[in-house]
Short mmCIF file of C-alpha atoms and ligand atoms in Angstrom, two decimals:
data_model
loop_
_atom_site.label_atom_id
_atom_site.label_comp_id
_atom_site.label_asym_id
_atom_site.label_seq_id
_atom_site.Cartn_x
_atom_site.Cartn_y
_atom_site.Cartn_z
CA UNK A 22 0.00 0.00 0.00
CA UNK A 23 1.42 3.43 -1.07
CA UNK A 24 1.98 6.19 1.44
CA UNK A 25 -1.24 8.30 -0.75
CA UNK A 26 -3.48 5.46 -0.12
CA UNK A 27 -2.79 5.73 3.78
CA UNK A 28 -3.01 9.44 3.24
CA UNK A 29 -6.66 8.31 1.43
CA UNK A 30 -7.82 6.34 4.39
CA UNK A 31 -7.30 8.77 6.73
CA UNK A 32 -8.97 11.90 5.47
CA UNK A 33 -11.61 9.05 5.08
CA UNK A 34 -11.57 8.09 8.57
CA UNK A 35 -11.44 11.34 10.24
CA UNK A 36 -14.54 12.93 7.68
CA UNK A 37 -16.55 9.89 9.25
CA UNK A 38 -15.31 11.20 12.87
CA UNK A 39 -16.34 14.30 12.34
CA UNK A 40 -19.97 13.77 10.53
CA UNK A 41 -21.30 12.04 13.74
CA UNK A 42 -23.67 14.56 15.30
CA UNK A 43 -24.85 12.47 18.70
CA UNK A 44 -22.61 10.38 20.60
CA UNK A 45 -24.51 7.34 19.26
CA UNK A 46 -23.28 8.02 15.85
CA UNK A 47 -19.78 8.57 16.95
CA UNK A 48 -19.60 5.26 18.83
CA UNK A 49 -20.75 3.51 15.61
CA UNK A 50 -17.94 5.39 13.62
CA UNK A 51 -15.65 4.35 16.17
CA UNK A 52 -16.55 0.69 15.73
CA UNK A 53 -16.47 1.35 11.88
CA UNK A 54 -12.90 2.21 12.16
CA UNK A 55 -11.22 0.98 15.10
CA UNK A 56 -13.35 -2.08 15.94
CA UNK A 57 -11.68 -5.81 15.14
CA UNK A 58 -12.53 -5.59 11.29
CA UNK A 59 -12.45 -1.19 11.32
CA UNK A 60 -10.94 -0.15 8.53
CA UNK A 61 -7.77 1.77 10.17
CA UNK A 62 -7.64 -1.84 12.13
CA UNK A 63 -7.74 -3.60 9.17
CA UNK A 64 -4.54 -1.07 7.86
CA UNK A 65 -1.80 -3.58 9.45
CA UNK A 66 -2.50 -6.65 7.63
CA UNK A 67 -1.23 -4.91 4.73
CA UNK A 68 2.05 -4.47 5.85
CA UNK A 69 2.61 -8.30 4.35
CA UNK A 70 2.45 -6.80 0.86
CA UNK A 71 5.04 -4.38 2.11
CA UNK A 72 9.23 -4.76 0.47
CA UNK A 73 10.74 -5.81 3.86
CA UNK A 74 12.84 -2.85 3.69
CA UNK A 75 9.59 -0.26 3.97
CA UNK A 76 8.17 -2.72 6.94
CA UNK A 77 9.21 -0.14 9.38
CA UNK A 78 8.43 3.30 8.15
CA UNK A 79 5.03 1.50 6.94
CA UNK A 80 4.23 0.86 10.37
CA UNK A 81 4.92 3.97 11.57
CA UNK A 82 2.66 5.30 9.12
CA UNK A 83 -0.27 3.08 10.37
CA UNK A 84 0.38 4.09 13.60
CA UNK A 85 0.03 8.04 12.43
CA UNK A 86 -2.91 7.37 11.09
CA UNK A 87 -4.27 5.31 14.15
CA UNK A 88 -3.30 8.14 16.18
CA UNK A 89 -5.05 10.82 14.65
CA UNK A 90 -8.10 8.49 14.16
CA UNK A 91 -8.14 8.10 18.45
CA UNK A 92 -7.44 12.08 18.58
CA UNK A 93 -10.05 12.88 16.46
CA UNK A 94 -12.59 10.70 18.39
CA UNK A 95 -11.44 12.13 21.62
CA UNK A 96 -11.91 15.58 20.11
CA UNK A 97 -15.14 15.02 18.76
CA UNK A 98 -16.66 13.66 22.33
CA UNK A 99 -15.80 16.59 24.12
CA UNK A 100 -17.11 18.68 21.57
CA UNK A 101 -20.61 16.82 21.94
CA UNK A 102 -20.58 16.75 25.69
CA UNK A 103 -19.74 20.74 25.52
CA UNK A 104 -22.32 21.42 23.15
CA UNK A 105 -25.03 19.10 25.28
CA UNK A 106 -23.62 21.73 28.16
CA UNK A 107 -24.55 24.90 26.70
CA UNK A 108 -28.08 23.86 24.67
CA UNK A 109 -28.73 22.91 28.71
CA UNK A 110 -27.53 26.72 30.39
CA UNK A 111 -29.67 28.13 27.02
CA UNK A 112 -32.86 26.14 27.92
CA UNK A 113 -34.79 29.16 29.07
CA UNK A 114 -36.67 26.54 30.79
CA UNK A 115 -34.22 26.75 33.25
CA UNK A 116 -34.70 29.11 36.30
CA UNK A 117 -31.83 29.15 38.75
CA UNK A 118 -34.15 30.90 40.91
CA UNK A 119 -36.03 28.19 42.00
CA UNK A 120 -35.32 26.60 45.36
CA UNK A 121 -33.07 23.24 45.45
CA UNK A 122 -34.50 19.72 46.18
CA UNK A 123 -33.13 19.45 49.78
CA UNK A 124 -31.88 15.67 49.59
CA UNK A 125 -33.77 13.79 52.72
CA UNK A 126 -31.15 12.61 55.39
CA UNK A 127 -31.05 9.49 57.07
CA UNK A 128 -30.94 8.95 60.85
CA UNK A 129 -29.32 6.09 63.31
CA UNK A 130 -31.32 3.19 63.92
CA UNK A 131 -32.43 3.44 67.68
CA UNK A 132 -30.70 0.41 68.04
CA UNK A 133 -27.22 1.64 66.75
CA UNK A 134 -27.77 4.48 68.85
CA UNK A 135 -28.03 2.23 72.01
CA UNK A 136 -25.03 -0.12 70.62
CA UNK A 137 -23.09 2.42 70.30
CA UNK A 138 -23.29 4.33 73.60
CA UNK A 139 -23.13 0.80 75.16
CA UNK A 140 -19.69 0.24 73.47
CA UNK A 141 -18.49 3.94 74.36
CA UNK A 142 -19.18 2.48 78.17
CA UNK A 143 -17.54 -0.83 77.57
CA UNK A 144 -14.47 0.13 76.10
CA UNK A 145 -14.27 3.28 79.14
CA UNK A 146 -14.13 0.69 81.51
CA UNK A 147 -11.72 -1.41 79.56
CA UNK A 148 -13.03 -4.17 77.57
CA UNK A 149 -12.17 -5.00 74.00
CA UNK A 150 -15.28 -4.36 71.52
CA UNK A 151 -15.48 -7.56 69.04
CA UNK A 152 -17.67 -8.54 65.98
CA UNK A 153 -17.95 -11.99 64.86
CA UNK A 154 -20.17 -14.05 62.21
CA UNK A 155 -23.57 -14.44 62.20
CA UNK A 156 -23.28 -17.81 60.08
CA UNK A 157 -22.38 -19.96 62.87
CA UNK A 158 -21.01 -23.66 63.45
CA UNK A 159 -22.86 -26.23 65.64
CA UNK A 160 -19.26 -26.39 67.53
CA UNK A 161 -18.66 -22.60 68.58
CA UNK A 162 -22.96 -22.33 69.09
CA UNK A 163 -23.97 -25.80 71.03
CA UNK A 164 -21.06 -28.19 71.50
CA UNK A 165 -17.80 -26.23 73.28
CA UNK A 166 -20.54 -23.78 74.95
CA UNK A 167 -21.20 -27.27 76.62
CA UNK A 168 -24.76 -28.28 74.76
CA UNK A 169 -24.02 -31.46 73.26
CA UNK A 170 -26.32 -32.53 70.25
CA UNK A 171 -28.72 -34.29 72.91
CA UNK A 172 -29.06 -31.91 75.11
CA UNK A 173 -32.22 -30.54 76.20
CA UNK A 174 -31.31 -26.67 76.52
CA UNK A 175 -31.51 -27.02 72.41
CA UNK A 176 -35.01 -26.91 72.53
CA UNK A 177 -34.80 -23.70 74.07
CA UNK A 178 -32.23 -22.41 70.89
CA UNK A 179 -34.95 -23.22 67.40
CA UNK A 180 -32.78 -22.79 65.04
CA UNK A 181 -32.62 -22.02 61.73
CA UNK A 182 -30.02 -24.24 60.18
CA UNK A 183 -28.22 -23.74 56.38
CA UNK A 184 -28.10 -26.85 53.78
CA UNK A 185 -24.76 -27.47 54.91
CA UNK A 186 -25.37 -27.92 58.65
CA UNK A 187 -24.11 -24.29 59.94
CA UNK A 188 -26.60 -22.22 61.31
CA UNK A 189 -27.86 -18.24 62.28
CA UNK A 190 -26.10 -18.33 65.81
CA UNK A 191 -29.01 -18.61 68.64
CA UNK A 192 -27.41 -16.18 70.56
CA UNK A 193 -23.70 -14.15 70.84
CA UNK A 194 -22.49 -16.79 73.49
CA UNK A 195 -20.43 -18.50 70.42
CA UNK A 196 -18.06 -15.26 70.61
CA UNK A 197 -17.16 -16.71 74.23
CA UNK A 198 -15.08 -19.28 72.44
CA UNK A 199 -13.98 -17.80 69.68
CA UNK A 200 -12.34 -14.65 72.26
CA UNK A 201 -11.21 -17.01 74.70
CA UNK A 202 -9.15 -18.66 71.73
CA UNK A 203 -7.74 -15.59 70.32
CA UNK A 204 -7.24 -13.00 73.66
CA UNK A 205 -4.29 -13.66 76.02
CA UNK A 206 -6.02 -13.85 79.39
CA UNK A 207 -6.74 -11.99 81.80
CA UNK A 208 -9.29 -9.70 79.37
CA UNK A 209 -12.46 -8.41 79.46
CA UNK A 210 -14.35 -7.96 76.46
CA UNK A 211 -17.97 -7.25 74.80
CA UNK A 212 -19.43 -8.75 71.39
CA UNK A 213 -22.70 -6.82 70.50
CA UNK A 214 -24.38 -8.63 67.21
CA UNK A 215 -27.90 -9.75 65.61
CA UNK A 216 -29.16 -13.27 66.49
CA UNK A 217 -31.83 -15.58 65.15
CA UNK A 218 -34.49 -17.70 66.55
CA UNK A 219 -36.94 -19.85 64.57
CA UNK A 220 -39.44 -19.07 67.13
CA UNK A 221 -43.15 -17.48 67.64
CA UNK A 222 -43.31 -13.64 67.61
CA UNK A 223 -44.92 -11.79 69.86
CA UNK A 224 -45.12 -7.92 71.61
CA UNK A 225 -41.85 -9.14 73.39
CA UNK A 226 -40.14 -12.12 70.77
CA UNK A 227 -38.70 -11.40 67.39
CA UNK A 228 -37.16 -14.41 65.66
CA UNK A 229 -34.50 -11.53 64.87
CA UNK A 230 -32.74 -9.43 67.51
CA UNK A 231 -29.83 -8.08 69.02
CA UNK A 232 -28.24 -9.67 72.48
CA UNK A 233 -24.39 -8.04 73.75
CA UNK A 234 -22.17 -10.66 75.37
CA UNK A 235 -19.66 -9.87 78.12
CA UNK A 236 -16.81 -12.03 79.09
CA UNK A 237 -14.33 -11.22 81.88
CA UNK A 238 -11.49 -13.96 82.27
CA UNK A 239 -9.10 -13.68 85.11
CA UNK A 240 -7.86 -15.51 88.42
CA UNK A 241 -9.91 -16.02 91.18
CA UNK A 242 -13.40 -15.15 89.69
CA UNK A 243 -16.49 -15.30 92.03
CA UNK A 244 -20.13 -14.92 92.32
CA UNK A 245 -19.37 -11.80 94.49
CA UNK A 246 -17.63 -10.15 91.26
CA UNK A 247 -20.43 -11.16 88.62
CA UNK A 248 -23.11 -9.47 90.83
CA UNK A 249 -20.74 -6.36 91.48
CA UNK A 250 -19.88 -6.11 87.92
CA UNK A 251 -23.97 -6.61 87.11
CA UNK A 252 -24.37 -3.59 89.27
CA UNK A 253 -21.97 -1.22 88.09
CA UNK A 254 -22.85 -2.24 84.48
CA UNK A 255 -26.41 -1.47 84.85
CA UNK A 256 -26.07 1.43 86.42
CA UNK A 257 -23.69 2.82 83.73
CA UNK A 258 -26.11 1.85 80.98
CA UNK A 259 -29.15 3.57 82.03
CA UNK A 260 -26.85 6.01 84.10
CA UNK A 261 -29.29 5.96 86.97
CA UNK A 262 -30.08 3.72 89.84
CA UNK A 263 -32.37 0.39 88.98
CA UNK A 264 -34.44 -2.12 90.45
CA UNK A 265 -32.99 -5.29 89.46
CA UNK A 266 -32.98 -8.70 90.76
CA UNK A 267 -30.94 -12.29 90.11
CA UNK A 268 -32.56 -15.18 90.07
CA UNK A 269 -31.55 -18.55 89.97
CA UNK A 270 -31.43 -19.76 85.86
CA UNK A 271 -30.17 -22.33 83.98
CA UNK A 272 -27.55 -21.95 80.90
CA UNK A 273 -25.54 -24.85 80.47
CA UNK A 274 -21.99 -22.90 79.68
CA UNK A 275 -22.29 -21.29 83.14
CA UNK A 276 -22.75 -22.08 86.70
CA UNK A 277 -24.12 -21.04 88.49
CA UNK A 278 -26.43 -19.62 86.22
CA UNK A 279 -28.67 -16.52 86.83
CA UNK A 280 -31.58 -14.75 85.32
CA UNK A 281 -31.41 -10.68 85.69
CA UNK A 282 -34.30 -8.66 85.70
CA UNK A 283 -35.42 -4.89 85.59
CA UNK A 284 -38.27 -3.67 86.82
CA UNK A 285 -39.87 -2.62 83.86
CA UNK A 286 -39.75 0.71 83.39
CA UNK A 287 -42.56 1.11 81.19
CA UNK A 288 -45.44 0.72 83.66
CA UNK A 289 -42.73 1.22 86.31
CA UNK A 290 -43.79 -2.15 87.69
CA UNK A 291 -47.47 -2.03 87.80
CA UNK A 292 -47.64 -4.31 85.01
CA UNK A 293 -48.11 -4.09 80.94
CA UNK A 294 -47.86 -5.71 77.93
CA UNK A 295 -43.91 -5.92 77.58
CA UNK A 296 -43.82 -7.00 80.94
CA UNK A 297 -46.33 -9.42 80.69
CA UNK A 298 -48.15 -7.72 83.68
CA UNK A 299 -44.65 -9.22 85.77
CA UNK A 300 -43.74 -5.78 86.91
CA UNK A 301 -40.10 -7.32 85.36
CA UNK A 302 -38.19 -7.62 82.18
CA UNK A 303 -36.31 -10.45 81.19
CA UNK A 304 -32.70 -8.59 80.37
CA UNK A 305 -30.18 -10.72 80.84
CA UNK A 306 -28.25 -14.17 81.78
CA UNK A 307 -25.62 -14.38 83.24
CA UNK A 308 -23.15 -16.50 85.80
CA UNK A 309 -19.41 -18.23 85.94
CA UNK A 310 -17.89 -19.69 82.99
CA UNK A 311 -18.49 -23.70 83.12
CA UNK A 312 -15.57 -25.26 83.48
CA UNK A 313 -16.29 -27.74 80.49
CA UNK A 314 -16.46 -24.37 78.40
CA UNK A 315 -12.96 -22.82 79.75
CA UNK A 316 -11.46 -26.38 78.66
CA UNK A 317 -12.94 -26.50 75.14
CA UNK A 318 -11.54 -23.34 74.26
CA UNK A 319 -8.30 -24.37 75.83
CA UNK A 320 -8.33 -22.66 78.92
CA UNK A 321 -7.48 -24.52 82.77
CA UNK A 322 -10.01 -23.90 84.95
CA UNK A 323 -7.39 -24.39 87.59
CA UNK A 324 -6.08 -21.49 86.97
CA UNK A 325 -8.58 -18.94 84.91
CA UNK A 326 -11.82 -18.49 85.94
CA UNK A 327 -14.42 -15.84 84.41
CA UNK A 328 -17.96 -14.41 84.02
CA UNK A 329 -20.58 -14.28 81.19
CA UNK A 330 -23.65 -12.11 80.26
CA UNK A 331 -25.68 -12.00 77.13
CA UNK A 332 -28.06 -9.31 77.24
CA UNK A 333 -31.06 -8.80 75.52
CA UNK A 334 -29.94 -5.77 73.60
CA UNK A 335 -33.67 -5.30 71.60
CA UNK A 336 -35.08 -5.24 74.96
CA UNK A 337 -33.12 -2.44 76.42
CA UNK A 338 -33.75 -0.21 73.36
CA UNK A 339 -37.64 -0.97 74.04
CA UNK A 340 -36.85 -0.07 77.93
CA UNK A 341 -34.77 3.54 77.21
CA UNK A 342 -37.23 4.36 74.68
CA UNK A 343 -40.73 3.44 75.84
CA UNK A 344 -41.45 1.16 72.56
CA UNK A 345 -44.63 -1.38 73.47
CA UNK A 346 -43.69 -4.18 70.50
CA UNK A 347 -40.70 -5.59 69.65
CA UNK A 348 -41.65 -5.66 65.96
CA UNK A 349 -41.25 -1.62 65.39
CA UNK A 350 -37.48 -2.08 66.28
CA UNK A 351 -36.11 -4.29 63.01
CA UNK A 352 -40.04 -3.41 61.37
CA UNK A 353 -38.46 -0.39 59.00
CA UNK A 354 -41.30 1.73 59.11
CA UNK A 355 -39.46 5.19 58.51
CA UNK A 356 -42.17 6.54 60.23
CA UNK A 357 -41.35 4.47 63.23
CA UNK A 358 -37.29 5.30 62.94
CA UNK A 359 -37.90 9.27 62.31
CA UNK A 360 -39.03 9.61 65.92
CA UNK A 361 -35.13 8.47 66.73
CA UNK A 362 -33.33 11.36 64.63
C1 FA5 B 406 -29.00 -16.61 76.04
O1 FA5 B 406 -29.12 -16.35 74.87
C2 FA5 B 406 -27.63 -16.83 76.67
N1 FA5 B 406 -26.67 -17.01 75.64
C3 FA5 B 406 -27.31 -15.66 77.56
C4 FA5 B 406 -26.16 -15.89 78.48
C5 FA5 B 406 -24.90 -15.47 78.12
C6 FA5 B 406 -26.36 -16.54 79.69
C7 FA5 B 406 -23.82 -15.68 78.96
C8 FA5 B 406 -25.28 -16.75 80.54
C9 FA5 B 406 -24.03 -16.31 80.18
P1 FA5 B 406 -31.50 -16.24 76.62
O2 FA5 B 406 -32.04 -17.20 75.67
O3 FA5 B 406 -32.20 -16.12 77.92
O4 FA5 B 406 -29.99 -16.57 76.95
O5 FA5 B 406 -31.41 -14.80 75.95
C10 FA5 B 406 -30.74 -13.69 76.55
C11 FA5 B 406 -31.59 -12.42 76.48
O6 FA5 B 406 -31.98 -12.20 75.11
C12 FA5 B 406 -32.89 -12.54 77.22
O7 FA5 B 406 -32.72 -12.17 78.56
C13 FA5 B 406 -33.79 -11.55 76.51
O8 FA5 B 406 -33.56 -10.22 76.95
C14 FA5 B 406 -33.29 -11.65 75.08
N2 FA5 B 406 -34.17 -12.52 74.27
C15 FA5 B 406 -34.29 -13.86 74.30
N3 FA5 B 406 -35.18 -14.30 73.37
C16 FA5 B 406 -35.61 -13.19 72.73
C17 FA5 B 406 -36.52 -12.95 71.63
N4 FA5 B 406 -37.13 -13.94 70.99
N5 FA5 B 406 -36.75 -11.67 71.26
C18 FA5 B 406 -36.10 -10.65 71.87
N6 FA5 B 406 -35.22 -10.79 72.88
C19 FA5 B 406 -34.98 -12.04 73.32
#
């Protein structure tokens, strides 16, 4: 090919470029000429008819003409995105008087809003702030937490299982295992997360809500620091003094076990439909780490001892903020969540 056909092809090419009038037509002459069988593509395949000697300046000369094929497209799309500019400022359609669109803002989730202060408290006082998987194993959620596959207290956990036998964890207790595994003891540390339940729903019950674990592992653990610790934990989350009381309960990773209650301070203990008419919440378990439990996450109970709570995290959002039903709290009725802004 002679260096006037080349010369031919490209006046060709860039006439093409610069007919397009929309970008649609400038992405077809684009394809036209640079696509696989384009015509400035197609420009190298030539260079086999080319004297061996000319090879090189021949390229060259298809790479010119490449070149100014590319510039010529570039040119010609910021000419159309200029023009689409200005025809917009000359609309006289449009006033820049008129007031904006203010863009609506969203607002924390009541129960981030708790979470959060709650881990502000925990990590004040020391404690390490964790996160750990909602997809669970029946290891870290039943078996080291000391609930082997026949035991009874998994009636109490319906769960909801995946095809291949892992499962939404019942509760944040699995975290217990998973710290004591990673953390050097002594520590003390919190693991705030959602939790699943194939259970019935009710003013009170959501198969999906939100418990905080505690763990505290050190030397010479007693009852005596549990209940002091429940105290001064309490009191620091509702930063005021409450009626509470620990009763016996049964969890089969601690023991003893307890049950801690509030007086419900919705009806202020006269009795209503969160509390069941009990005067008292539900809020949290709690009691000494099982000894079985310190061992399966490789721990001698000779030596470390420690305490557990998993509080009902949904419930204390309903408690701070007077909410009568559970099902508001994960419901997303922006109605609902604009009252927390
Ligand atoms: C547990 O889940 C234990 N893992 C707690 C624990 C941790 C005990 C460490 C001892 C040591 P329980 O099933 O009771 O326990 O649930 C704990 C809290 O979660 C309850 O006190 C309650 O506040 C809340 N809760 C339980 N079920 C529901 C539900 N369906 N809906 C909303 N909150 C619930």
């Amino acid at each position: 090919m002679e260096q006037s056909q080349l010369e031919e092809v490209k006046s060709a090419a860039l006439a093409q470029v610069m007919a397009a009038e929309d970008e649609s037509a400038l992405r077809d002459a684009e394809v036209a000429l640079l696509g696989k069988k384009g015509t400035v593509s197609l420009l190298s395949r030539g260079i086999s008819q080319v004297p061996p000697k000319e090879r090189g300046a021949f390229g060259r000369a298809v790479n010119d003409v490449k070149k100014a094929v590319v510039e010529a497209l570039t040119h010609a799309r910021e000419g159309l995105r200029e023009a689409a500019i200005q025809s917009e400022l000359d609309d006289r359609s449009f006033d820049v008087t008129l007031p904006g669109i203010r863009p609506t803002g969203g607002t924390m989730h009541p129960l981030s809003q708790v979470q959060e202060r709650l881990e502000e408290t925990f990590i004040a006082m020391g404690y390490h702030v964790l996160d750990y998987l909602e997809v669970e194993d029946e290891f870290h959620n039943f078996e080291a937490l000391n609930i082997p596959a026949d035991h009874p207290a998994r009636d109490m956990h319906d769960t909801f299982w995946t095809k291949d036998r892992l499962l939404l964890r019942t509760h944040t207790s699995p975290g217990q295992i998973r710290a004591m595994r990673t953390l050097e003891p002594p520590f003390r540390a919190v693991f705030p997360g959602k939790v699943f339940r194939y259970e019935a729903i009710d003013a009170s019950h959501e198969h999906t809500f939100h418990q905080l674990e505690g763990l505290m592992i050190d030397r010479h653990v007693s009852v005596a620091h549990l209940n002091s610790s429940m105290q001064i934990m309490l009191s620091q989350i509702f930063g005021q003094e409450l009626t509470i009381r620990l009763r016996p309960g049964y969890f089969p990773f601690v023991e003893p076990g307890f049950e801690c209650d509030v007086q419900c301070m919705i009806c202020g203990g006269a009795g209503c439909r969160v509390c069941k008419h009990s005067g008292w919440v539900e809020f949290l378990g709690c009691g000494l780490v099982h000894p079985n439990v310190l061992r399966s996450a490789g721990l001698d109970p000779d030596e470390w001892q420690g305490w557990a709570f998993g509080l009902g995290l949904s419930r204390l959002v309903m408690m701070q903020y007077g909410i009568d039903d559970i099902r508001h709290i994960m419901g997303g009725d922006l109605r609902f969540l604009r009252q927390f802004a």
